[in-house]
CSV table of C-alpha atoms in Angstrom, one decimal:
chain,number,residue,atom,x,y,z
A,58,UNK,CA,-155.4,-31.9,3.7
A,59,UNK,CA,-156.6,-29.6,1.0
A,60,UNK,CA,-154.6,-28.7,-1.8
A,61,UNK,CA,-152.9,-25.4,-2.2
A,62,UNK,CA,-154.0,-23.6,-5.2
A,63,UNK,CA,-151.8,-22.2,-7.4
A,64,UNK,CA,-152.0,-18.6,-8.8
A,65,UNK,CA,-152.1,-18.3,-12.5
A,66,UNK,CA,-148.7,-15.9,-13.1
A,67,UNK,CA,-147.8,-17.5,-15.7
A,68,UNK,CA,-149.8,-19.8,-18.3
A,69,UNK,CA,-148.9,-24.0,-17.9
A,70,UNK,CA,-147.4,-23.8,-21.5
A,71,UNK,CA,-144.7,-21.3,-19.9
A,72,UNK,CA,-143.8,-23.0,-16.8
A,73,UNK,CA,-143.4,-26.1,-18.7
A,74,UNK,CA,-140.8,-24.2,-21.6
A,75,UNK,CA,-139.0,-22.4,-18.3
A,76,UNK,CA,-138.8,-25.9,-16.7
A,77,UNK,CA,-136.9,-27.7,-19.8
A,78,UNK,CA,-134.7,-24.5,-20.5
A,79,UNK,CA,-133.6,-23.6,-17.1
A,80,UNK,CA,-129.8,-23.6,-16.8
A,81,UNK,CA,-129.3,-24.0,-13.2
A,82,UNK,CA,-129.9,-27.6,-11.7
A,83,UNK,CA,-131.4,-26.4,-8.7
A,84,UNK,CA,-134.0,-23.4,-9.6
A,85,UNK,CA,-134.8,-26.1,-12.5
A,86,UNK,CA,-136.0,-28.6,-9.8
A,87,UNK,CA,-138.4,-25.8,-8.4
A,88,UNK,CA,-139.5,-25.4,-11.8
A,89,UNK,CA,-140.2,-29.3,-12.1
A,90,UNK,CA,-142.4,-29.2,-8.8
A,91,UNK,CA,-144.7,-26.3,-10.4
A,92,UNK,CA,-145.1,-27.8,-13.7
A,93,UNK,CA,-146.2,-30.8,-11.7
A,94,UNK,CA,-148.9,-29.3,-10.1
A,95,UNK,CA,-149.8,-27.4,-13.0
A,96,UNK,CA,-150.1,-29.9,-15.5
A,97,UNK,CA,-153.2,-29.6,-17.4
A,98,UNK,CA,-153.8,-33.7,-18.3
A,99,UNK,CA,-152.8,-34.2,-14.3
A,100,UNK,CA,-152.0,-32.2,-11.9
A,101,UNK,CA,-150.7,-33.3,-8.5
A,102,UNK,CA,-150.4,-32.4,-5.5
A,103,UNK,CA,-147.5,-30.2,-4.2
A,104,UNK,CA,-146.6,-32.8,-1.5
A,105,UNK,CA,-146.8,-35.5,-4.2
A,106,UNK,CA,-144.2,-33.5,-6.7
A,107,UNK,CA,-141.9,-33.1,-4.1
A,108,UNK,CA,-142.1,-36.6,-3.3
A,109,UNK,CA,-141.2,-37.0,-7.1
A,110,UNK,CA,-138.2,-35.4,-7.4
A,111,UNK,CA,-136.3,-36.1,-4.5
A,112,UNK,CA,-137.7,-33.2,-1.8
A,113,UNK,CA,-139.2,-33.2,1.4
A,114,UNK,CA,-143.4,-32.5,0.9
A,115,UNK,CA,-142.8,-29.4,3.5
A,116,UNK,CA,-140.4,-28.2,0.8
A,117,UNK,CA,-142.8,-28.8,-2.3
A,118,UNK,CA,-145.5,-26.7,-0.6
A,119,UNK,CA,-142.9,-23.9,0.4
A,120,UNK,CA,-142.2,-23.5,-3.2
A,121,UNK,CA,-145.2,-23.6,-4.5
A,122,UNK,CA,-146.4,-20.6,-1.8
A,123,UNK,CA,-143.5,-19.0,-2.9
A,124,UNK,CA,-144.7,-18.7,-6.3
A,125,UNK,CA,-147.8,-17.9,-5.5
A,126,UNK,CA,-146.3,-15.0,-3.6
A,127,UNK,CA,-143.9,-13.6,-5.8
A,128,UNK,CA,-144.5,-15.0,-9.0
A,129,UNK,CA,-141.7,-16.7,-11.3
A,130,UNK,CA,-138.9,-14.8,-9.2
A,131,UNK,CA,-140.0,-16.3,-6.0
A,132,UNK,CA,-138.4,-19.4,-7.8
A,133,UNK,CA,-134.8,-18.3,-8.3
A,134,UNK,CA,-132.1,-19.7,-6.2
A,135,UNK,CA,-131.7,-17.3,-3.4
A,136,UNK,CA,-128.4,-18.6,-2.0
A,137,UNK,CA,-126.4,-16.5,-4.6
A,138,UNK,CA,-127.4,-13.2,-3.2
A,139,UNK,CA,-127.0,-15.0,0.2
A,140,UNK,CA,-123.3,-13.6,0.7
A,141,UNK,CA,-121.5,-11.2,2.4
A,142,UNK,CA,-120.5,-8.0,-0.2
A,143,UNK,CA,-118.6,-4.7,0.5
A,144,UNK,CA,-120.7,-2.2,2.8
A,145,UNK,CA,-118.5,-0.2,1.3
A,146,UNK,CA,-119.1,1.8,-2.2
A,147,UNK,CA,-116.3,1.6,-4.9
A,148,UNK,CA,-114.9,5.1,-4.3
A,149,UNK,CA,-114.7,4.0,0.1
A,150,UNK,CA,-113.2,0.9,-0.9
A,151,UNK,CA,-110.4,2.6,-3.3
A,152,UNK,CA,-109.5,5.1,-0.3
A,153,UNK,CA,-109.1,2.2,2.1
A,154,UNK,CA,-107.1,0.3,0.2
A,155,UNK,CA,-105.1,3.5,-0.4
A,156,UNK,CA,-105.0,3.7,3.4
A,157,UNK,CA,-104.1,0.1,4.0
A,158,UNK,CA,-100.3,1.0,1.8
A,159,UNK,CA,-99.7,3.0,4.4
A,160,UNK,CA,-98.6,2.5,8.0
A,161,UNK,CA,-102.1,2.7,10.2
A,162,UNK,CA,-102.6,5.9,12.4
A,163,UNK,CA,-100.5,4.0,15.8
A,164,UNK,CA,-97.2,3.3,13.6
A,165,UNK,CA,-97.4,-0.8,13.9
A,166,UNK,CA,-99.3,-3.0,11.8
A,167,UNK,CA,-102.7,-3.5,10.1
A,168,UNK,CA,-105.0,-6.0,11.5
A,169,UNK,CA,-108.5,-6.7,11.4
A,170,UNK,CA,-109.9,-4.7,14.6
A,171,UNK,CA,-107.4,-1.8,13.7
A,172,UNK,CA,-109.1,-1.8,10.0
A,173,UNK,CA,-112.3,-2.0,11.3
A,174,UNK,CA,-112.0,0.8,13.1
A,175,UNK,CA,-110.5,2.8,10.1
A,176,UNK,CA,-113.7,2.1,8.2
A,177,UNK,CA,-116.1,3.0,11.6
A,178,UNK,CA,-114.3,6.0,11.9
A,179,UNK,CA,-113.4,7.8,8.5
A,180,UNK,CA,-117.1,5.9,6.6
A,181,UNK,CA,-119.2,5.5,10.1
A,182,UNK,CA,-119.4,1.9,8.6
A,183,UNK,CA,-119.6,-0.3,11.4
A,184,UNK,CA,-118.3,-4.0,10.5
A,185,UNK,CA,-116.5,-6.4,12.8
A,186,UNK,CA,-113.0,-7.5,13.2
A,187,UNK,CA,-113.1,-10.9,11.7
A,188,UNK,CA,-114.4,-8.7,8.2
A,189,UNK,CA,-111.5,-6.7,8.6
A,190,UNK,CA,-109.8,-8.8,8.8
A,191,UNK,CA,-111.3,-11.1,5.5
A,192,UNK,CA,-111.2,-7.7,3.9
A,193,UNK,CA,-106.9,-7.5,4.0
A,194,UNK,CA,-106.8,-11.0,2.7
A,195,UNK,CA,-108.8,-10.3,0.2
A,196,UNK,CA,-106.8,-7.9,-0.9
A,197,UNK,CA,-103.6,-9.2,-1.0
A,198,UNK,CA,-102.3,-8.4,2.7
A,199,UNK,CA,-100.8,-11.4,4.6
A,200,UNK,CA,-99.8,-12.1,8.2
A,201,UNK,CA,-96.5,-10.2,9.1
A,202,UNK,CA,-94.2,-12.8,11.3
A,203,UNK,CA,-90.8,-11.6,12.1
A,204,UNK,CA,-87.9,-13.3,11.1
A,205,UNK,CA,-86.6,-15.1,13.8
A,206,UNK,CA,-83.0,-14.2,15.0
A,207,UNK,CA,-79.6,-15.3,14.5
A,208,UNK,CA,-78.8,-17.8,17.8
A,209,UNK,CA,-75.9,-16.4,18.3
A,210,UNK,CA,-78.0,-12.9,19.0
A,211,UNK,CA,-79.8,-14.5,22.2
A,212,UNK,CA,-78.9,-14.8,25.6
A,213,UNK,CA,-77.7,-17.6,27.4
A,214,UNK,CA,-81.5,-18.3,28.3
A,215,UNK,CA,-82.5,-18.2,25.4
A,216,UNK,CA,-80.2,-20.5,23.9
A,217,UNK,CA,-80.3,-22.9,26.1
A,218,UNK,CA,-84.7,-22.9,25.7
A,219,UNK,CA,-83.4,-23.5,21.7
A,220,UNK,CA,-81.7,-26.8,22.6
């Protein structure tokens, strides 16, 4: 197998000074793969720097092709921008939340399909239940359970189903 080459974006001296100052543990093992293969006295493979710090050689080429694709960003840790945000811009999000202190348009409770249908309807946002759902939590709104009632208040059914 022939080795990958690497495209000069940055100079050896720089990946070597962003691979003993990165913060984060992971993007800083990326870094570690392409100094590696970039060392000037001797350079490895990208399948043998993998190999050296703990990842698969699939994964050492992958990062390596990444970098040659985008450059130094193609090395940042992806996973962070990886989560679900607000469709919703600040001003939307402050007029549902203004909308959620208020009974919803059939008089009962809010739930997750019922917000999500809110937010389809007044935004033309389109979002599923379960997000409507994260979305009350995450802002404060909790399950509504009725009290249950006194025993005495039942029928005779009903108490005896109690004993």
């Amino acid at each position: 197998m022939t080795r990958l080459p690497v495209v000069p974006h940055l100079p050896p001296a720089e990946i070597d000074q962003r691979y003993r100052n990165c913060p984060d543990a992971a993007e800083k093992t990326r870094w570690h793969v392409l100094w590696l293969v970039t060392r000037s006295d001797e350079p490895i493979s990208a399948t043998a720097a993998a190999r050296l710090v703990g990842f698969t050689p699939a994964w050492g080429r992958a990062i390596l092709t990444r970098y040659n694709a985008h450059g130094p960003e193609g090395l940042t840790d992806r996973r962070r921008d990886n989560g679900a945000r607000y469709k919703m811009p600040p001003p939307q999000h402050a007029e549902l939340l203004a909308a959620l202190r208020n009974p919803p348009p059939d008089h009962g409770l809010w739930s997750g399909p019922k917000v999500a249908a809110f937010v389809r309807d007044r935004f033309g946002i389109t979002i599923v239940n379960q997000t409507g759902w994260q979305w009350l939590k995450e802002l404060g709104f909790r399950l509504v359970v009725p009290r249950p009632r006194h025993p005495k208040g039942a029928t005779a059914f009903q108490q005896q189903e109690w004993l």
